[in-house]
Coordinates of C-alpha atoms in Angstrom, one line a residue:
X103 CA 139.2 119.0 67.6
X104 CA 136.1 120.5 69.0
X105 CA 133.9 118.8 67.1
X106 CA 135.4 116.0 68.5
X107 CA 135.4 116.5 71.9
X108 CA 131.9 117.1 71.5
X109 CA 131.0 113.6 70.1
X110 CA 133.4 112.2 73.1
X111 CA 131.1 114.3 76.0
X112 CA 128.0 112.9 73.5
X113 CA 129.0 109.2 73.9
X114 CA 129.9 109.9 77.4
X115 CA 126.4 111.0 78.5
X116 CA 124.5 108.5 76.9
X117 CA 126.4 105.8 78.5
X118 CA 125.8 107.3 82.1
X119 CA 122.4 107.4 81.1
X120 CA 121.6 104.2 79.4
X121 CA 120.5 101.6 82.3
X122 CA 122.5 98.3 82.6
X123 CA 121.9 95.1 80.7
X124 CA 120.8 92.3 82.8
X125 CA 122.7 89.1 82.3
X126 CA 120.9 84.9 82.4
X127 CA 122.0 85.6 86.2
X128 CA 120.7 88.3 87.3
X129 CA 116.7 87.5 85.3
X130 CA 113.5 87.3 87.9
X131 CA 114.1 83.6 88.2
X132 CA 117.2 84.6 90.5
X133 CA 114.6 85.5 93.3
X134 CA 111.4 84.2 92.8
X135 CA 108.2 83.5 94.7
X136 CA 106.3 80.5 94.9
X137 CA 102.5 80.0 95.1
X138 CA 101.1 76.9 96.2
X139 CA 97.3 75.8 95.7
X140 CA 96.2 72.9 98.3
X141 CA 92.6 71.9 96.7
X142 CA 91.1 68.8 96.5
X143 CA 92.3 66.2 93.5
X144 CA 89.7 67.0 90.4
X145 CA 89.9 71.0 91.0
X146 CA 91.0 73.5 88.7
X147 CA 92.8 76.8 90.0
X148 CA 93.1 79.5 87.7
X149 CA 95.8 82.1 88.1
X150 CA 94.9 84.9 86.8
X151 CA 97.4 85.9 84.1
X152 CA 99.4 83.0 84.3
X153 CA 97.3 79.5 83.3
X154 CA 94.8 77.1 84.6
X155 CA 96.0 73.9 86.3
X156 CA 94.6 71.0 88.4
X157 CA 95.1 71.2 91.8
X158 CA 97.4 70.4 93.9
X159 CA 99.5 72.7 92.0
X160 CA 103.0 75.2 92.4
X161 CA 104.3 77.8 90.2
X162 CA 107.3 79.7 90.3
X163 CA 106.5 83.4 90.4
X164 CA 107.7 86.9 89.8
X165 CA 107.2 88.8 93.1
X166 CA 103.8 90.2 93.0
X167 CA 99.7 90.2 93.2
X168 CA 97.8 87.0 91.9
X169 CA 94.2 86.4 92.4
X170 CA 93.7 82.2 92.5
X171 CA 90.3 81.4 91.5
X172 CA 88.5 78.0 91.8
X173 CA 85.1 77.2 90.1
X174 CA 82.9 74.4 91.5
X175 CA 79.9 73.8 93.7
X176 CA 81.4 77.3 95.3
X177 CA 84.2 79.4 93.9
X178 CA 86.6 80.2 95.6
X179 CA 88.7 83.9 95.1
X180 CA 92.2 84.4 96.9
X181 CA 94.0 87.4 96.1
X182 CA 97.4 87.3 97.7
X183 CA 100.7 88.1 97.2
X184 CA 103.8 86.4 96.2
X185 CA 106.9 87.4 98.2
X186 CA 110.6 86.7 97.0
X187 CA 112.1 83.4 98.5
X188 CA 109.0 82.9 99.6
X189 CA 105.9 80.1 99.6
X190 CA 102.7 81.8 99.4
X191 CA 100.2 78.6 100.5
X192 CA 96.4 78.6 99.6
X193 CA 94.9 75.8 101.1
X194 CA 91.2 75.5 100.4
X195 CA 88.3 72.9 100.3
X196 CA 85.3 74.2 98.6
X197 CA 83.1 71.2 99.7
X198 CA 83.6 72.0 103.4
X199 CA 82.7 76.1 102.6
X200 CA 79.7 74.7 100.9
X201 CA 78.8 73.4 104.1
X202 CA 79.2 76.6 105.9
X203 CA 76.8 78.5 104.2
X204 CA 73.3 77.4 104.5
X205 CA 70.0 78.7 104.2
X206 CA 66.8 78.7 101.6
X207 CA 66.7 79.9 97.7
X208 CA 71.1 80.0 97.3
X209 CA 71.5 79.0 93.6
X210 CA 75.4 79.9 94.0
X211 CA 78.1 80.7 96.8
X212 CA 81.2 82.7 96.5
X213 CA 84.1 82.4 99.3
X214 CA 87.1 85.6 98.8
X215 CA 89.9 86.0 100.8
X216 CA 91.2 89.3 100.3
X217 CA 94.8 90.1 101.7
X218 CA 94.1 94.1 100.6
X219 CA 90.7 94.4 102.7
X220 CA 89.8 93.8 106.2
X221 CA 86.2 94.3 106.4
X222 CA 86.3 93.9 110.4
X223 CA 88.0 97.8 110.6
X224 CA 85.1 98.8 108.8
X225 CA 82.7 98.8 112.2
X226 CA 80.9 101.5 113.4
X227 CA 80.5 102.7 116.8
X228 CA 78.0 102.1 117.8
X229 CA 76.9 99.5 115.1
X230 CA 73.8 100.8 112.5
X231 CA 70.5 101.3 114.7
X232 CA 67.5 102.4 112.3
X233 CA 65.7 105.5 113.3
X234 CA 62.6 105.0 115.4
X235 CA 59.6 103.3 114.2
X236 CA 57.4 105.6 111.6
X237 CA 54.1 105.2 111.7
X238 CA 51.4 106.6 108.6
X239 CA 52.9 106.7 104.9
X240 CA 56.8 108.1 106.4
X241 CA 59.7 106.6 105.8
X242 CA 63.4 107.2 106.8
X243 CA 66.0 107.0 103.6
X244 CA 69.3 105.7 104.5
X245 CA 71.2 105.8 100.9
X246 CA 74.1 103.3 100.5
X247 CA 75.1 103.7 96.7
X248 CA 73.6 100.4 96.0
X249 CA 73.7 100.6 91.7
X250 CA 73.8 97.4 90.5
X251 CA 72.0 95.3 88.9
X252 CA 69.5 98.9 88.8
X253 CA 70.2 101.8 91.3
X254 CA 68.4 101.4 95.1
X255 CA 67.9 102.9 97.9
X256 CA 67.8 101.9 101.3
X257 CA 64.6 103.0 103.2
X258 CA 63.2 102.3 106.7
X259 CA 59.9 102.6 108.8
X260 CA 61.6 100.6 112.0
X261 CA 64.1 98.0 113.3
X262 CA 62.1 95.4 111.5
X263 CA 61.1 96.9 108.9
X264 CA 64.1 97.9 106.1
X265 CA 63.5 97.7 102.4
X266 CA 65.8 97.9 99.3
X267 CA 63.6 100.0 96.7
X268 CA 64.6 99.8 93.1
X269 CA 64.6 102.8 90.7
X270 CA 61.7 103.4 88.0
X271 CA 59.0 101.2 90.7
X272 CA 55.8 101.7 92.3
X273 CA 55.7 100.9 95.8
X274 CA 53.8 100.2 98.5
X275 CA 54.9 100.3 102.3
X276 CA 53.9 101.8 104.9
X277 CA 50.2 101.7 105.9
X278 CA 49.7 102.0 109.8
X279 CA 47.1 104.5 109.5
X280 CA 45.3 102.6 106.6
X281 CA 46.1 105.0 103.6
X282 CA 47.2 103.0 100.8
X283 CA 51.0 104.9 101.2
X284 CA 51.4 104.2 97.2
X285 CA 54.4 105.7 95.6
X286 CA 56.7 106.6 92.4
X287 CA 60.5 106.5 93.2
X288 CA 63.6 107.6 91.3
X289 CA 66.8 107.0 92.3
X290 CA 69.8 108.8 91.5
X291 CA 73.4 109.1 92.7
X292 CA 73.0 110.3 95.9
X293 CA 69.9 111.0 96.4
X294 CA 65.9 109.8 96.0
X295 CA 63.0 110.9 94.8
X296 CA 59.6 109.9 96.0
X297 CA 56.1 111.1 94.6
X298 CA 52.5 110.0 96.1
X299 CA 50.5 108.4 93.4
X300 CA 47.3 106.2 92.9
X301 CA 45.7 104.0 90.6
X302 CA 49.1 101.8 90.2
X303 CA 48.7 98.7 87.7
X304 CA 52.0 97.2 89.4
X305 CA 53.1 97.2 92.5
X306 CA 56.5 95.7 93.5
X307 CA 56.3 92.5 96.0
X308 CA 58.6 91.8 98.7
X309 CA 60.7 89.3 99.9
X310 CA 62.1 89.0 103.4
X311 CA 65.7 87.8 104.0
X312 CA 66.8 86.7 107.4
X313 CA 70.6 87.2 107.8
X314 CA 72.6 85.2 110.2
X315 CA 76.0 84.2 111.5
X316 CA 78.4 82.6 113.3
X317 CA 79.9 84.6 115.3
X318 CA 77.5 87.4 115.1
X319 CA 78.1 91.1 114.1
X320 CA 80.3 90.3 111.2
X321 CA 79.6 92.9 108.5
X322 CA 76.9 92.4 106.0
X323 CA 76.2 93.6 102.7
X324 CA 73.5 93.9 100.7
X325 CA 74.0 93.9 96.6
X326 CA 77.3 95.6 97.0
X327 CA 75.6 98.4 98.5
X328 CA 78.0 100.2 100.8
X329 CA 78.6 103.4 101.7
X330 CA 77.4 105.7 104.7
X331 CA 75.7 102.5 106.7
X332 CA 77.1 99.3 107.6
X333 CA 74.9 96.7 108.4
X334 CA 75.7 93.5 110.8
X335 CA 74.3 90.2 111.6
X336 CA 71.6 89.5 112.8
X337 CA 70.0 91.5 110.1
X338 CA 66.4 91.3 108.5
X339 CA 65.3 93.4 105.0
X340 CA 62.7 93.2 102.5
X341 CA 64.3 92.8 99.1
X342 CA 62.0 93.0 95.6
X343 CA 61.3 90.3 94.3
X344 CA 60.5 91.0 90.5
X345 CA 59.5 87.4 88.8
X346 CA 59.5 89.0 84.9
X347 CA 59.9 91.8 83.1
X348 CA 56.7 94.4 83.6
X349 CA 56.0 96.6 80.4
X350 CA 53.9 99.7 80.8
X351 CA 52.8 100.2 84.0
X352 CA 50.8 103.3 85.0
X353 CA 49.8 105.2 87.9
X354 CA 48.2 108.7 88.4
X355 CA 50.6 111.1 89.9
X356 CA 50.2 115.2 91.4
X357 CA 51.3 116.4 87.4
X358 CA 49.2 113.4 85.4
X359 CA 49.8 109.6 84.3
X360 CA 53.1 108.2 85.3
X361 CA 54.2 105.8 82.5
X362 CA 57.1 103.4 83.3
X363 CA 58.0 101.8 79.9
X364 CA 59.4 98.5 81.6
X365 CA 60.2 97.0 85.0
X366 CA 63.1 94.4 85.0
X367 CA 62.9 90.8 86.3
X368 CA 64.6 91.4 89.8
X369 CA 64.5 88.0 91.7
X370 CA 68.4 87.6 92.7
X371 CA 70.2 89.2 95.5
X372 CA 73.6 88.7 96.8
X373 CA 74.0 88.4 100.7
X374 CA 77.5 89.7 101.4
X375 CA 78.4 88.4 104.9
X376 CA 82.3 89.6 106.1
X377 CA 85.1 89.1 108.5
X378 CA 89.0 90.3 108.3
X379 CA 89.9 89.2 105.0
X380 CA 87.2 86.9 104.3
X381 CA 83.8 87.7 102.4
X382 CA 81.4 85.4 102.1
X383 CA 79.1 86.1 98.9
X384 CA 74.9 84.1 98.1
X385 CA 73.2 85.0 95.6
X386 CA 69.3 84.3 96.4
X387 CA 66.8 83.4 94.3
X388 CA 63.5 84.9 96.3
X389 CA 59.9 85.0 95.8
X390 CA 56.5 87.2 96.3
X391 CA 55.8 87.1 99.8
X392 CA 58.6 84.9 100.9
X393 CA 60.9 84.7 103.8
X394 CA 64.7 83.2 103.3
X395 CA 67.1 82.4 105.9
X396 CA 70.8 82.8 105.4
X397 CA 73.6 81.6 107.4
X398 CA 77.1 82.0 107.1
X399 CA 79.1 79.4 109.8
X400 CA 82.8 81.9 109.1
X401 CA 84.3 80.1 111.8
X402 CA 84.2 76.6 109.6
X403 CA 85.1 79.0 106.6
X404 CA 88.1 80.4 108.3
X405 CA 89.4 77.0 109.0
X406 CA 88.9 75.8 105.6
X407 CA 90.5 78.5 103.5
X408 CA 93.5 80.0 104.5
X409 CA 96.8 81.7 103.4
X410 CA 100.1 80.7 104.5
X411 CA 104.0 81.7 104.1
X412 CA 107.1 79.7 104.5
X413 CA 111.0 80.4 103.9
X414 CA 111.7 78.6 100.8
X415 CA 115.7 77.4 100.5
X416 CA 116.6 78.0 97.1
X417 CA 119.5 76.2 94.7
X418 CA 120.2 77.1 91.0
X419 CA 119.1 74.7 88.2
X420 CA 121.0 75.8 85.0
X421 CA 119.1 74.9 82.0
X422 CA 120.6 74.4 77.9
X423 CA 119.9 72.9 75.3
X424 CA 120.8 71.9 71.6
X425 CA 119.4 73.9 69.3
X426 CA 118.9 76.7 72.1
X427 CA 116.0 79.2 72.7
X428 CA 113.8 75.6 73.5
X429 CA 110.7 76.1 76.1
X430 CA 110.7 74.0 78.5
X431 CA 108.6 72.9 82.0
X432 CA 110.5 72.1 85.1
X433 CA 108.4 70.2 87.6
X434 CA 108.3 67.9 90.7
X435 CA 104.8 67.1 89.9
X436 CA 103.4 69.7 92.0
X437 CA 105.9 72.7 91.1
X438 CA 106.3 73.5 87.8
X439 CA 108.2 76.7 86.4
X440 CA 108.4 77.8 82.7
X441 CA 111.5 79.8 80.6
X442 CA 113.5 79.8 77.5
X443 CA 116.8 78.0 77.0
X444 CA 119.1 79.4 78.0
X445 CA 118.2 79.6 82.2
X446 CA 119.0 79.4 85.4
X447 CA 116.2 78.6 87.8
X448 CA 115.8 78.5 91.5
X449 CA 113.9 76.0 93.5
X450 CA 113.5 74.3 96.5
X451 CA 115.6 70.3 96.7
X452 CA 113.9 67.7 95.0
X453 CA 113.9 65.6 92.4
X454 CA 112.4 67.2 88.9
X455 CA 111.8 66.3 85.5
X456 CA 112.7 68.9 82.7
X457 CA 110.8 68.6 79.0
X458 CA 112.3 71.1 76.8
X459 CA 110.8 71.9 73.2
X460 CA 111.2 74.0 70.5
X461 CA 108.9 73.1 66.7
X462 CA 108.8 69.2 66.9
X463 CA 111.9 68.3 69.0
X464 CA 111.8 67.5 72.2
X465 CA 114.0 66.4 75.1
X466 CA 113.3 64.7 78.3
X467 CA 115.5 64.7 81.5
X468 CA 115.5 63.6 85.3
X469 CA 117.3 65.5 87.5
X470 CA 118.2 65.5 91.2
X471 CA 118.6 68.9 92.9
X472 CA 120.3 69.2 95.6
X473 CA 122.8 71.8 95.7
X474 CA 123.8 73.7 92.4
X475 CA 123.1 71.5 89.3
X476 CA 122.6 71.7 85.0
X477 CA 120.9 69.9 82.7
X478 CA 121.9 70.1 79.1
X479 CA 119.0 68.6 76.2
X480 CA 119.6 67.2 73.4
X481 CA 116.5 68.1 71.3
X482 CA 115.5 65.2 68.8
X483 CA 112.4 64.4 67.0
X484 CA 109.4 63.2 69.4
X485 CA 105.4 63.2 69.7
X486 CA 102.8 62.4 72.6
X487 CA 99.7 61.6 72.2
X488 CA 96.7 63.3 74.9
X489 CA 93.3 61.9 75.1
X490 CA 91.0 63.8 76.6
X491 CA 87.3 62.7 77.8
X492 CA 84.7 65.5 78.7
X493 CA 81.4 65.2 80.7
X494 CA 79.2 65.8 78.7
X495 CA 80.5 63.9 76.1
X496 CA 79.3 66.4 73.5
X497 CA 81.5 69.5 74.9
X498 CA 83.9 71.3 72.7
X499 CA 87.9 71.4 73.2
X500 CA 90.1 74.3 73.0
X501 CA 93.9 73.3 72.5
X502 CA 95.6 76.9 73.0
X503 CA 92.0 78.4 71.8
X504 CA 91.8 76.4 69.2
X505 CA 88.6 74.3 68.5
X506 CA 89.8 70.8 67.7
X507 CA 87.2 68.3 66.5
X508 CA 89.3 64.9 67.4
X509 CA 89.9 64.0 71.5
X510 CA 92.8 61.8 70.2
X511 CA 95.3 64.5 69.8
X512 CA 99.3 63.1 68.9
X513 CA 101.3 67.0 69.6
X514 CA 104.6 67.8 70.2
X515 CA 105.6 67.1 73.8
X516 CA 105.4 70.4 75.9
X517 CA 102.7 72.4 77.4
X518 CA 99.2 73.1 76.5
X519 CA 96.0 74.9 77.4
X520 CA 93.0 72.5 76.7
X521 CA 89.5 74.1 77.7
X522 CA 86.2 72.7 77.5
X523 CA 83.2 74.5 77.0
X524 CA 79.2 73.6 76.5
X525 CA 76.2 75.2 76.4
X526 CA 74.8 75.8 80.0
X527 CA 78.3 74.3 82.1
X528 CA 80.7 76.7 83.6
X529 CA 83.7 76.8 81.1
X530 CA 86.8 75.2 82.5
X531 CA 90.4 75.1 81.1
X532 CA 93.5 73.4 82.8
X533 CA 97.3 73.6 81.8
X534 CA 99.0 70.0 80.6
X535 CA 102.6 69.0 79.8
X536 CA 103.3 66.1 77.8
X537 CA 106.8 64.6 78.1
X538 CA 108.3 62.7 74.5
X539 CA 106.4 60.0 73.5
X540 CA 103.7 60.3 76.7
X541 CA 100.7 58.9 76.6
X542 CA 98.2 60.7 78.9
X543 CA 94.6 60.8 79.3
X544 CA 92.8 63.4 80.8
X545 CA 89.2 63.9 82.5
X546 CA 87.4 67.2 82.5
X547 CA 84.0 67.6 84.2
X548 CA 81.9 70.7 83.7
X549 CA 79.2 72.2 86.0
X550 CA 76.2 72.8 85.6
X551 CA 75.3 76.4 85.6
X552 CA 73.4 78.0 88.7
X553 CA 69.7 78.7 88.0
X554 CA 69.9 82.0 88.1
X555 CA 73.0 84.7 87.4
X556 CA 74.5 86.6 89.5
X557 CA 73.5 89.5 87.2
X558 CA 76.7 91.1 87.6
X559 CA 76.5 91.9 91.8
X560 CA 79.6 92.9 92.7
X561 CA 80.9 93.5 96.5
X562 CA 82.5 96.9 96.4
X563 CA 83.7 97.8 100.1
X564 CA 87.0 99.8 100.7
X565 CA 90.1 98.8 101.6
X566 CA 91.5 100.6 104.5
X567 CA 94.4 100.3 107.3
X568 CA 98.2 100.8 107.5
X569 CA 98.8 96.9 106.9
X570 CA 96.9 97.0 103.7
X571 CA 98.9 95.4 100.9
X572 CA 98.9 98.1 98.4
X573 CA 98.3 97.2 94.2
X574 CA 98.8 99.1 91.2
X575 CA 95.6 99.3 88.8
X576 CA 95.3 96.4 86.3
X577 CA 93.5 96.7 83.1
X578 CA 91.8 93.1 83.6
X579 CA 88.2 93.0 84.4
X580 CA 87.8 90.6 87.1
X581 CA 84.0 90.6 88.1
X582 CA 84.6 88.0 90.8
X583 CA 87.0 90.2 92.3
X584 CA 85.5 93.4 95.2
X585 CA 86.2 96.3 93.9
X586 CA 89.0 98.5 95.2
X587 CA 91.5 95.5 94.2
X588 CA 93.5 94.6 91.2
X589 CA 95.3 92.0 89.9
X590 CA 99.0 92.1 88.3
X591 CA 99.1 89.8 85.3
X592 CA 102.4 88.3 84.8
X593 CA 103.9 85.9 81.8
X594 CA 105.3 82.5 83.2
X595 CA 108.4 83.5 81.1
X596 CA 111.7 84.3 83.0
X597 CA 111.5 88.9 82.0
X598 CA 113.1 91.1 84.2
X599 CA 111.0 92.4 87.6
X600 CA 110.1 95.6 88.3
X601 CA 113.6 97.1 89.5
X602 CA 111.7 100.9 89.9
X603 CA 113.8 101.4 93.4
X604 CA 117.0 100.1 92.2
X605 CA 117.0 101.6 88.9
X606 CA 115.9 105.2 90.5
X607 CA 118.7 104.9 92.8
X608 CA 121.4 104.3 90.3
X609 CA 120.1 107.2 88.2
X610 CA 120.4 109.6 90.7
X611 CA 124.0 108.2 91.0
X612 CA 124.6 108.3 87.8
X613 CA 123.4 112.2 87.6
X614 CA 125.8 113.0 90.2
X615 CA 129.0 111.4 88.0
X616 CA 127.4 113.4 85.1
X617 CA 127.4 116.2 86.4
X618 CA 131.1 116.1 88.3
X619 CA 132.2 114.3 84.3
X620 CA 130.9 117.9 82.6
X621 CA 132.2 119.9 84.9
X622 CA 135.7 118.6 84.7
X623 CA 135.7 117.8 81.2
X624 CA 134.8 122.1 80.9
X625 CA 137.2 122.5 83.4
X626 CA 139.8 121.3 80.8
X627 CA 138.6 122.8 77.8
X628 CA 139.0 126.0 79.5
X629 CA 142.2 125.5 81.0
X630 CA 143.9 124.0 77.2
X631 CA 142.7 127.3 75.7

């Protein structure tokens, strides 16, 4: 009799403890987000996590952080957030930021709007005024934790005269009094190190970069350097300006030869200009002895890329079909949601089209949402053919990540991946559903890689402020992204959202009927004896 009791308070517990299943009803499809992308016909936005697609494009969305990227003549970043019966909007026209940005030497332009940043709290007060002017060999250092692509420092002799100084480098500034003001300097985190020397074989050259904008005093940045100064527009700094690698350059030094075993090419620089969410990145190709002028027009950039929301009214679309677990694409043309049969969906009224696929069946059906509706398909053997024509005509396709040697492709209707790739284009991949028996051609135009890399540059400033949207760490390693924000990968499928609040609530719940279960059940056991 004990022993049985004891199995009874066993089961008991479990089952207090044990969390809920989750029936076709209650899945994240119940209360989805919706993210729009307004581009230009021809574009390709990437969601990170989810798929590529051409533009204009909407996807039905677990609640959460998505970073949109666009790649063409400028790429475009938005990271926003999708909000439950809600339409997350990106509008964007990468042409017209191209025109906001102007200057000499840009071999590429990046535009990010970044809902977990607001680089206007960032001002100091007063703004960044350099020390006074130093005459002789002096300098001021101003360190601003400047580490890629090498470690610099920040160093000053005046208003006009700023300089970004790269580790392991003989330089020369500084000569008012006419001493030749040559020196060795190491930097470290922190902190630099500067040592008089003579006889240098190699001396680093200078650039001069004029930074401007529209309004002025927006925040500007420098490499991703940021840290104890903040620099705004107007701005002018000498930047190196390293054509090739240097191998073995010597100087003399207090202790003996200095030997540096190798200078680096450094002869790119990103211009970080800033506003609220918006950051304005140009990397600059510069030259010995050259002066570049850079300006950023963030009123016109502003205007052309923004993020919207909208109250979205839902209905349910039920979704079966014969045999079951199919996949299968709803869409309106420009919305488009994936699941599994069996499913119910909500969208906004309209009229969609529902393939559903599963091996080589297929199914095809119109349907007319208004209110509460289902669609039940029939899956019966079907194919569609997809042509697809590259520029340049020697590119290589990826269906799924597979290399496929024919353009002529006959698949099973449903949705694919296709990416094209060739040496010295940008890669670019887009998302494509083919209904039963479809005939579709497709056009995919690579471009041309900038002259120069960005040599891994990234914006790094903080985010701050009680309206910042807050994010959870992501594995992914988005280099187009400022650091201090992360990205929430998320499968198109219909899994169950994070329920972290509700779930912790019902556990404490379910602790108190434990406990007040145990007590009465000893209660008894007590009282029978």
């Amino acid at each position: 009799m004990v022993r049985w009791k004891v199995i009874f308070l066993a089961f008991l517990v479990a089952g207090l403890l044990v969390p809920p299943a989750y029936s076709a009803g209650e899945s994240a499809m119940e209360r989805p987000g919706y993210l729009f992308v307004e581009a230009p016909r021809g574009l390709v936005a990437d969601i990170v996590g989810v798929g590529s697609y051409a533009t204009p494009v909407g996807l039905v969305l677990p609640p959460g952080n998505y970073t949109v990227r666009i790649t063409g003549n400028v790429t475009v970043v938005a990271w926003v957030s999708v909000v439950a019966e809600t339409a997350t909007i990106v509008r964007v026209n990468p042409s017209e930021i191209a025109e906001a940005v102007s200057g000499v030497g840009i071999v590429s332009i990046r535009a990010i709007f970044n809902e977990s940043a607001n680089y206007s709290r960032e001002k100091l007060n007063p703004p960044f005024n350099p020390l006074q002017k130093i005459t002789g060999c002096g300098y001021g250092s101003l360190y601003i934790n400047i580490s890629r692509p090498v470690p610099m420092d920040l160093v000053e002799r005046g208003p006009e005269e700023v300089y970004l100084i790269p580790n392991g480098t003989f330089i020369h500034i500084g000569d008012s009094d006419g001493k030749p003001c040559i020196e060795y300097v190491e930097v470290n985190v922190g902190a630099a190190h500067a040592e008089s020397v003579r006889n240098a074989t190699y001396l680093v050259p200078w650039a001069r970069l004029e930074i401007t904008s529209v309004p002025n005093d927006l925040t500007f940045y420098i490499n991703g350097g940021h840290n104890i100064y903040i620099f705004y527009t107007p701005m002018g700094i000498y930047v190196p300006a390293i054509p090739h690698d240097v191998y073995n350059a010597t100087a003399v030094g207090y202790y003996g030869t200095i030997r540096i075993p190798v200078i680096h090419r450094l002869e790119a620089h990103t211009v970080g200009i800033a506003e609220d969410h918006y950051l304005i990145e140009s990397v600059v190709k510069v030259a010995p002895n050259e002066t570049y002028h850079i300006n950023v027009d963030m009123e016109k950039v502003k205007s052309t890329l923004t993020v919207e929301r909208e109250a979205v009214r839902a209905v349910p679309l039920e979704v079966d079909s014969e045999p079951g677990n199919a996949s299968i694409v709803v869409t309106d043309g420009v919305l488009r949601v994936f699941a599994t049969t069996p499913a119910t969906l909500f969208l906004p009224p309209g009229n969609y089209t529902v393939i559903a696929s599963r091996d080589n069946l297929s199914a095809r059906e119109s349907v007319v949402l208004t209110e509460s509706a289902s669609a039940f398909l029939k899956l019966s053997p079907a194919n569609a053919i997809l042509h697809v024509v590259t520029y340049p005509g020697n590119a290589t396709v990826l269906l799924n990540g597979e290399e496929v040697k024919a353009k002529n492709l006959t698949l099973s209707p449903g949705c694919y991946n296709i990416t094209v790739e060739a040496p010295g284009y940008l890669t670019k991949s887009v998302e494509v559903i083919l209904a039963p028996n479809e005939s579709k051609r497709i056009e995919v135009s690579l471009e041309k890689k900038p002259a120069v890399e960005d040599q891994e540059i990234v914006i790094s400033p903080p985010s701050s402020g009680v309206d910042d949207i807050k994010s959870e760490e992501s594995p992914a390693n988005e280099n187009d992204i400022p650091e201090g924000t992360q990205t929430l990968p998320t499968s198109p499928t219909n899994d169950v959202p994070d329920q972290a609040g509700r779930d912790n609530g019902s556990l404490w719940v379910k602790i108190v009927i434990l406990i007040g279960v145990v007590g009465a059940v000893y209660l008894a056991l007590r009282l029978r004896r």
